[in-house]
Short mmCIF file of C-alpha atoms in Angstrom, two decimals:
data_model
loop_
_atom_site.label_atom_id
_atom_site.label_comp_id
_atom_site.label_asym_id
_atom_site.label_seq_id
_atom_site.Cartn_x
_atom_site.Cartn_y
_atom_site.Cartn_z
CA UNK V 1276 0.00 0.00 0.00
CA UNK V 1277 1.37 3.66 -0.98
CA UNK V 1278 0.95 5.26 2.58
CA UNK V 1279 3.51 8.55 1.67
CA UNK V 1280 1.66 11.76 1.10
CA UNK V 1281 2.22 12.40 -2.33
CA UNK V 1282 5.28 14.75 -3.69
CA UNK V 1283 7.02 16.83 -5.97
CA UNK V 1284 8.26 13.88 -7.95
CA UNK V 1285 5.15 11.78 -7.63
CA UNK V 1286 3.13 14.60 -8.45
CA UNK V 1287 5.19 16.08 -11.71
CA UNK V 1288 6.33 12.86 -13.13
CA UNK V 1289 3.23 10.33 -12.49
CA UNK V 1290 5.78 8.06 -10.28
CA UNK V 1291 7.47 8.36 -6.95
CA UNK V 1292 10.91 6.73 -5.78
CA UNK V 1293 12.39 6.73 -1.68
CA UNK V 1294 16.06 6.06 -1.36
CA UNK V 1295 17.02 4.32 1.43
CA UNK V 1296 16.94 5.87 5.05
CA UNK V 1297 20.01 7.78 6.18
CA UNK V 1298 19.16 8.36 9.51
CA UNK V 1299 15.61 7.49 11.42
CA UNK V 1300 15.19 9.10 14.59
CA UNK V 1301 12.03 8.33 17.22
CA UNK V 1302 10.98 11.01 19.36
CA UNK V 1303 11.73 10.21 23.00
CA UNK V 1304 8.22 11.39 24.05
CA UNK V 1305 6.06 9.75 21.96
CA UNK V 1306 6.97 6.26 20.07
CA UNK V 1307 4.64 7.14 17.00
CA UNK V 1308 6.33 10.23 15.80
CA UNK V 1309 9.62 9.19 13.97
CA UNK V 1310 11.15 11.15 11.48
CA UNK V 1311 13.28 9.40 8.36
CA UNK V 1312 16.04 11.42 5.85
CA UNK V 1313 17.32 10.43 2.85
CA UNK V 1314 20.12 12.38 0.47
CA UNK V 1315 17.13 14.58 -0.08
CA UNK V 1316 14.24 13.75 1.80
CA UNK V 1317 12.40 13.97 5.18
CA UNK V 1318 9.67 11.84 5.55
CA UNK V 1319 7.39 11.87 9.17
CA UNK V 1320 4.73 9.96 10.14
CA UNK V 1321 2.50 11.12 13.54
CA UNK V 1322 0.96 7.24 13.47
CA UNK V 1323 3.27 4.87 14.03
CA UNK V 1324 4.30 4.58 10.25
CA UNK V 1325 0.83 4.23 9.15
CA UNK V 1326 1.15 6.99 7.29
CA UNK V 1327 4.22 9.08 6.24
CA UNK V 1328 3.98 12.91 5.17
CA UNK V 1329 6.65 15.50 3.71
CA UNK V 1330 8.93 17.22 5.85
CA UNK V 1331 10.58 19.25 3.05
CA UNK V 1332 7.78 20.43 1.11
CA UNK V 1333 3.65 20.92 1.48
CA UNK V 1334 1.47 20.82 -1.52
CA UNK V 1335 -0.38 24.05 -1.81
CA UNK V 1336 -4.46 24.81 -1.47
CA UNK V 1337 -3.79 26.63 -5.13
CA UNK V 1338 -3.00 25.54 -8.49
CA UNK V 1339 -0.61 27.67 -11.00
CA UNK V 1340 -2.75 29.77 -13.51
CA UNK V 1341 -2.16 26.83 -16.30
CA UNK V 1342 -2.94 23.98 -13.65
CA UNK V 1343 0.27 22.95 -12.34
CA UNK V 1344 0.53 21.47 -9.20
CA UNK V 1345 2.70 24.06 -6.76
CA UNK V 1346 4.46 23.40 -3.57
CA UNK V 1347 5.95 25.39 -0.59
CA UNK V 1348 9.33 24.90 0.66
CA UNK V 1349 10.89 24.75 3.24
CA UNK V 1350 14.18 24.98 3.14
CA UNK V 1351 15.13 20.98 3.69
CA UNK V 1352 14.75 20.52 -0.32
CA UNK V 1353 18.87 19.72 -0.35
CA UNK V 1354 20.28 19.47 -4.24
CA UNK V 1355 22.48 22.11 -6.23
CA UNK V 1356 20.93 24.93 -7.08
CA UNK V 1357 23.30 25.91 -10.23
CA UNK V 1358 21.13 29.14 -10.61
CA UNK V 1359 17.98 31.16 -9.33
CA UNK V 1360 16.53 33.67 -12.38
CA UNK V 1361 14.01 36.43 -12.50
CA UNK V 1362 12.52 36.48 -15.69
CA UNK V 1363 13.39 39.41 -17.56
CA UNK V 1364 9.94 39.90 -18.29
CA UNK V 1365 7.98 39.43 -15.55
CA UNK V 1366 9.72 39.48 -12.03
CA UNK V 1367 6.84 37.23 -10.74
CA UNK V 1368 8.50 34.54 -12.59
CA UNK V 1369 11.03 32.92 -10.88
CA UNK V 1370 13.08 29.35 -11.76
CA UNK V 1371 15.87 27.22 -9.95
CA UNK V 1372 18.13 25.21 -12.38
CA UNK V 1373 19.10 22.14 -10.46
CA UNK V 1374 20.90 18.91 -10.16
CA UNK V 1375 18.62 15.88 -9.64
CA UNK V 1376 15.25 16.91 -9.77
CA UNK V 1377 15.44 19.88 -13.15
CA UNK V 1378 13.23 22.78 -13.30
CA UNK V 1379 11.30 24.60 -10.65
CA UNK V 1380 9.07 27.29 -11.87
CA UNK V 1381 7.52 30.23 -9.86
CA UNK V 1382 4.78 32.78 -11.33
CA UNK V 1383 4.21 34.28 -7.64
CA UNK V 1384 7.47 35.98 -7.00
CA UNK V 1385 8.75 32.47 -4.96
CA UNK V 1386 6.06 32.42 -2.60
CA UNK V 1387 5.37 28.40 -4.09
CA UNK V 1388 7.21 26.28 -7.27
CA UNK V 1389 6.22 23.54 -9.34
CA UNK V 1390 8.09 21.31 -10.98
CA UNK V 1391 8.07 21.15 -15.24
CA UNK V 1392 5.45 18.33 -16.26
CA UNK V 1393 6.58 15.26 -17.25
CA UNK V 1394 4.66 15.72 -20.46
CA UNK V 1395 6.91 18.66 -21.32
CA UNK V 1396 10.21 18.14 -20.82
CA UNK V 1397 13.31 17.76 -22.48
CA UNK V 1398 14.82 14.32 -23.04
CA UNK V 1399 17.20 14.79 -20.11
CA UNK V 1400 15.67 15.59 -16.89
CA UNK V 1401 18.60 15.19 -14.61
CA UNK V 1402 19.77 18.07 -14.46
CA UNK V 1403 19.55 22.21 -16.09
CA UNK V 1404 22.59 23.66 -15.93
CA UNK V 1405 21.35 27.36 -17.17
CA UNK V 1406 18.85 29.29 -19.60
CA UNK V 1407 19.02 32.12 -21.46
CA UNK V 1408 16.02 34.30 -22.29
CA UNK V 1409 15.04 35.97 -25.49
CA UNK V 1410 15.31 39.67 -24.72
CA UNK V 1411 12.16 40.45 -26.51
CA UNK V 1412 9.67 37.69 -26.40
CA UNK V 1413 7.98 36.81 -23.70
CA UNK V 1414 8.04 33.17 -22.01
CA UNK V 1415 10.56 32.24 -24.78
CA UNK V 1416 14.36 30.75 -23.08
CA UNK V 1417 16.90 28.09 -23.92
CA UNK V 1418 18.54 25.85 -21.40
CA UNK V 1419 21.30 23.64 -21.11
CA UNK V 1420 20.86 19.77 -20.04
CA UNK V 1421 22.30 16.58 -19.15
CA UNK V 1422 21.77 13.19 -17.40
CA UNK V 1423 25.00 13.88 -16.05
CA UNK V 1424 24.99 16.38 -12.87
CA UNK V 1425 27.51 17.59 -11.03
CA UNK V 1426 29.81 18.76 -13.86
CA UNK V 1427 32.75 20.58 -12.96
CA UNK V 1428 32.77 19.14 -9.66
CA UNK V 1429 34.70 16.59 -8.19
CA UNK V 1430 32.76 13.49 -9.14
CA UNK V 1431 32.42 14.48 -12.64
CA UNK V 1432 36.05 15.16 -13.10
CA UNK V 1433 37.81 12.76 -10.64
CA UNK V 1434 35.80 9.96 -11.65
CA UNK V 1435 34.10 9.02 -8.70
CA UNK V 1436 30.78 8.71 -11.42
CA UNK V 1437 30.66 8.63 -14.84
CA UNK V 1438 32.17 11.45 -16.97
CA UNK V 1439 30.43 11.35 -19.68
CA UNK V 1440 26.42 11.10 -20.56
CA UNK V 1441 24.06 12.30 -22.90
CA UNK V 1442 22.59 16.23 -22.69
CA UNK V 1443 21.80 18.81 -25.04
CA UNK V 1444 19.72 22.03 -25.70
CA UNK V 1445 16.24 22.24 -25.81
CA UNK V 1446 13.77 25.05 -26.59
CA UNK V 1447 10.71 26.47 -24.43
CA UNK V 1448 8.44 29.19 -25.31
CA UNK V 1449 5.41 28.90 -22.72
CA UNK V 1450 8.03 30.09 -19.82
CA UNK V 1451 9.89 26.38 -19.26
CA UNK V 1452 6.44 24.45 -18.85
CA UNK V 1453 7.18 22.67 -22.28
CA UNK V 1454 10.36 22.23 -23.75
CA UNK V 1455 11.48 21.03 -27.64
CA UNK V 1456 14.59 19.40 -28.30
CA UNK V 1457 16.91 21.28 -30.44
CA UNK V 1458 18.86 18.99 -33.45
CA UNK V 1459 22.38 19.41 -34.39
CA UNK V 1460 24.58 19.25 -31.42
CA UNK V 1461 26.46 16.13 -29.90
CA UNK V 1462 24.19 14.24 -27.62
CA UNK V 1463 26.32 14.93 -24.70
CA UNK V 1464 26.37 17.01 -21.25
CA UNK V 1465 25.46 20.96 -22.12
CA UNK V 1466 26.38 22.99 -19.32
CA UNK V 1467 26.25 26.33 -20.36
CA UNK V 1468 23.73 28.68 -22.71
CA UNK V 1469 23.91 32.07 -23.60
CA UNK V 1470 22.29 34.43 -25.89
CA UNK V 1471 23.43 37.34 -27.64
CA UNK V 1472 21.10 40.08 -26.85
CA UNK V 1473 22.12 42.44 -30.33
CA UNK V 1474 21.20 39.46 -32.39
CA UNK V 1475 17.94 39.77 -34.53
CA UNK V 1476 14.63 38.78 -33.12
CA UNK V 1477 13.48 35.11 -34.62
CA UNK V 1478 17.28 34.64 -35.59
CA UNK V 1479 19.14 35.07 -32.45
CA UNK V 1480 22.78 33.77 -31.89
CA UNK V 1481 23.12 31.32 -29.34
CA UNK V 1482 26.81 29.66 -27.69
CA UNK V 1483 26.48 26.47 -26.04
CA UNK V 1484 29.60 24.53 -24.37
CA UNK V 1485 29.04 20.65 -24.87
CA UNK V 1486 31.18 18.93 -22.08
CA UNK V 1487 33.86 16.92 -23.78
CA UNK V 1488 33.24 18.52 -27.35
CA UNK V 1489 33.78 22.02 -27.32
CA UNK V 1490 32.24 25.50 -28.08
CA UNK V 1491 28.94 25.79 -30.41
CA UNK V 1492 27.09 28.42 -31.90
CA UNK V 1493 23.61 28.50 -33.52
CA UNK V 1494 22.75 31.66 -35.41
CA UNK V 1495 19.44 30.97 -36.53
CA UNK V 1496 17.57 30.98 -33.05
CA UNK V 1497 18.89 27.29 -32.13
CA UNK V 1498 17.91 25.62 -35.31
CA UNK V 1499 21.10 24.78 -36.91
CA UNK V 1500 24.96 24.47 -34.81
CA UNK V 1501 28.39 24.69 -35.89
CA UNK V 1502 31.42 23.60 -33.70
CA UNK V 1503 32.93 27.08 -33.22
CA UNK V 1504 35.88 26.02 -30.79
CA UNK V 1505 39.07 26.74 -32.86
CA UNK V 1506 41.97 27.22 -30.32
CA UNK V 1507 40.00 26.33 -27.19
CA UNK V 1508 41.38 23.84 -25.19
CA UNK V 1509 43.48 20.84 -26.77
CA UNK V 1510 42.82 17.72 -28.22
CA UNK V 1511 42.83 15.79 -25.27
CA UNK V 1512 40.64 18.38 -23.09
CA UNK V 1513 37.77 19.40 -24.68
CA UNK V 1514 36.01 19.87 -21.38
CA UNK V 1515 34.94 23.12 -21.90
CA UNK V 1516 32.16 24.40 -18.90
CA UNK V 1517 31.09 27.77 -19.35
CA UNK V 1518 30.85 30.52 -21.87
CA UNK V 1519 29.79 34.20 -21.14
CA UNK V 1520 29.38 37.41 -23.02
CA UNK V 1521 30.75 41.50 -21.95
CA UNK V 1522 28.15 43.60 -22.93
CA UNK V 1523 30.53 44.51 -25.39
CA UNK V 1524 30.43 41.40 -27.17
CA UNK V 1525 33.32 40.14 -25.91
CA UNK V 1526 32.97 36.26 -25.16
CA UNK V 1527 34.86 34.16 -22.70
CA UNK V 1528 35.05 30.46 -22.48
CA UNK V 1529 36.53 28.48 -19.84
CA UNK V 1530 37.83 24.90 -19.70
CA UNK V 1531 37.98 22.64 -16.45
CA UNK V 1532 41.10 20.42 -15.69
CA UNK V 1533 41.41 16.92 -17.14
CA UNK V 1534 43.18 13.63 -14.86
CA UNK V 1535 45.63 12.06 -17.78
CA UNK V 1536 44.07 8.74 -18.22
CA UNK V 1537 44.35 6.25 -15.21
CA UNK V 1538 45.15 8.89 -12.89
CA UNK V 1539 44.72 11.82 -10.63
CA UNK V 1540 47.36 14.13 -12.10
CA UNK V 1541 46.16 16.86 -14.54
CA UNK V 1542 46.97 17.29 -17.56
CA UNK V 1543 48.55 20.84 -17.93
CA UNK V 1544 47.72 21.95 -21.30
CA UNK V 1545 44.39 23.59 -22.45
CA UNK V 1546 43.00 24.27 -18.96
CA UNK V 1547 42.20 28.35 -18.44
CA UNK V 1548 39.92 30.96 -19.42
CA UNK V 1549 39.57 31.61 -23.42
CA UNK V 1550 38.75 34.57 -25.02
CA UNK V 1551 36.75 35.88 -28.37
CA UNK V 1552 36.46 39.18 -29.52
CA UNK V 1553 34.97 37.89 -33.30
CA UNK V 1554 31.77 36.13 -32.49
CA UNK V 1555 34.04 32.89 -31.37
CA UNK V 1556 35.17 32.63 -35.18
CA UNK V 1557 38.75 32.70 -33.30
CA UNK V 1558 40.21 32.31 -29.67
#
């Protein structure tokens, strides 16, 4: 019998998982109140363990204006946050990119989030490493993806998990409800977006850094890439992270350190901070 209150994840996705207990902890005054944590979790039940309800989040009397389900936090909702946005267009809107459980979305200035429907989202959920919104239309924004999280952190690059997995960028224009997968890039860890603001309306340029492949740039609003990476990095490390833009068009590109194969020493070309001052035609 499913005797857990029902949340975020059971709620968004149509499915619920529990990892197994970190801690449990009884209350010394009363046997039937126990409290048990996970890596991200709090679970309590008043009962006995007949039934178990959310310590980290509470679903909310309302709904969102298009029906999503929306939640109150806490505080004990414990993942990376890679970023918190205001959308340029309405301050109201709010989102947190994060590791392990994507995109929360906000259209009451933070107050409650939902989480994107499982209907709408991209084909890698894990984690959104960053958006970028169109300067001039409304509830349109690219983000960055992967199944991989934790990217440049230790257990991406040291190997304690996997250092590679799939990712991409994907396309929303109903403010990150719904997302569209965009075609032409390696199917690999994206961790960084960005959009150039000067570019025209319907045919804006876009950079994207795809973890392990280098630097690319759409300039037809996301439809069509090109590898534009010339003199970033080296052969061997092409584990570029993030790529920003001075408001004077200047962009900058960074690239993480690399262990030489089979072990913990880095290699010491191609690591450092890159710079274009072209459109990243050259480094």
């Amino acid at each position: 019998e499913y005797n857990v209150e029902p949340n975020m994840h059971a709620v968004a996705n149509g499915t619920s998982w529990q990892m197994s207990a970190r801690m449990i902890v009884c209350c010394p005054s009363d046997p039937d109140r126990v409290m048990a944590v996970n890596n991200m979790e709090c679970f309590i039940t008043l009962d006995g363990g007949k039934r178990w309800h959310n310590g980290h989040s509470s679903m909310a009397a309302e709904k969102s204006p298009t029906g999503l389900v929306l939640w109150k936090n806490n505080g004990l909702v414990v993942t990376t946050a890679w970023h918190y946005y205001f959308d340029p267009h309405d301050a109201k809107r709010q989102y947190i990119a994060y590791t392990d459980v994507g995109l929360a979305l906000s259209s009451d200035g933070g107050k409650t989030f939902a989480w994107w429907p499982g209907k709408g989202q991209p084909p890698w959920t894990n984690t959104v490493y960053e958006l970028a919104f169109d300067p001039d239309v409304p509830g349109k924004m690219w983000g960055a993806f992967s199944t991989l999280h934790d990217i440049p952190n230790a257990n991406a690059v040291l190997g304690r998990h996997a250092s590679k997995g799939p990712g991409g960028v994907a396309v929303s224009t109903d403010y990150g409800e719904t997302w569209k997968k965009a075609e032409g890039l390696p199917e690999s860890a994206t961790t960084s977006i960005i959009v150039d603001p000067t570019s025209p309306k319907g045919r804006r340029t876009l950079y994207a850094t795809v973890w392990d492949h280098g630097l690319f740039v759409s300039r037809d609003d996301g439809v069509t890439w090109a590898k534009s990476s010339e003199g970033i990095g080296t052969e061997d490390n092409q584990w570029v992270y993030r790529v920003q833009r001075h408001k004077d068009g200047t962009l900058f590109c960074s690239v993480t350190g690399k262990p030489e194969r089979g072990t913990s020493k880095f290699l010491a070309d191609g690591v450092g901070i890159y710079r274009s001052k072209d459109g990243a035609k050259t480094w």
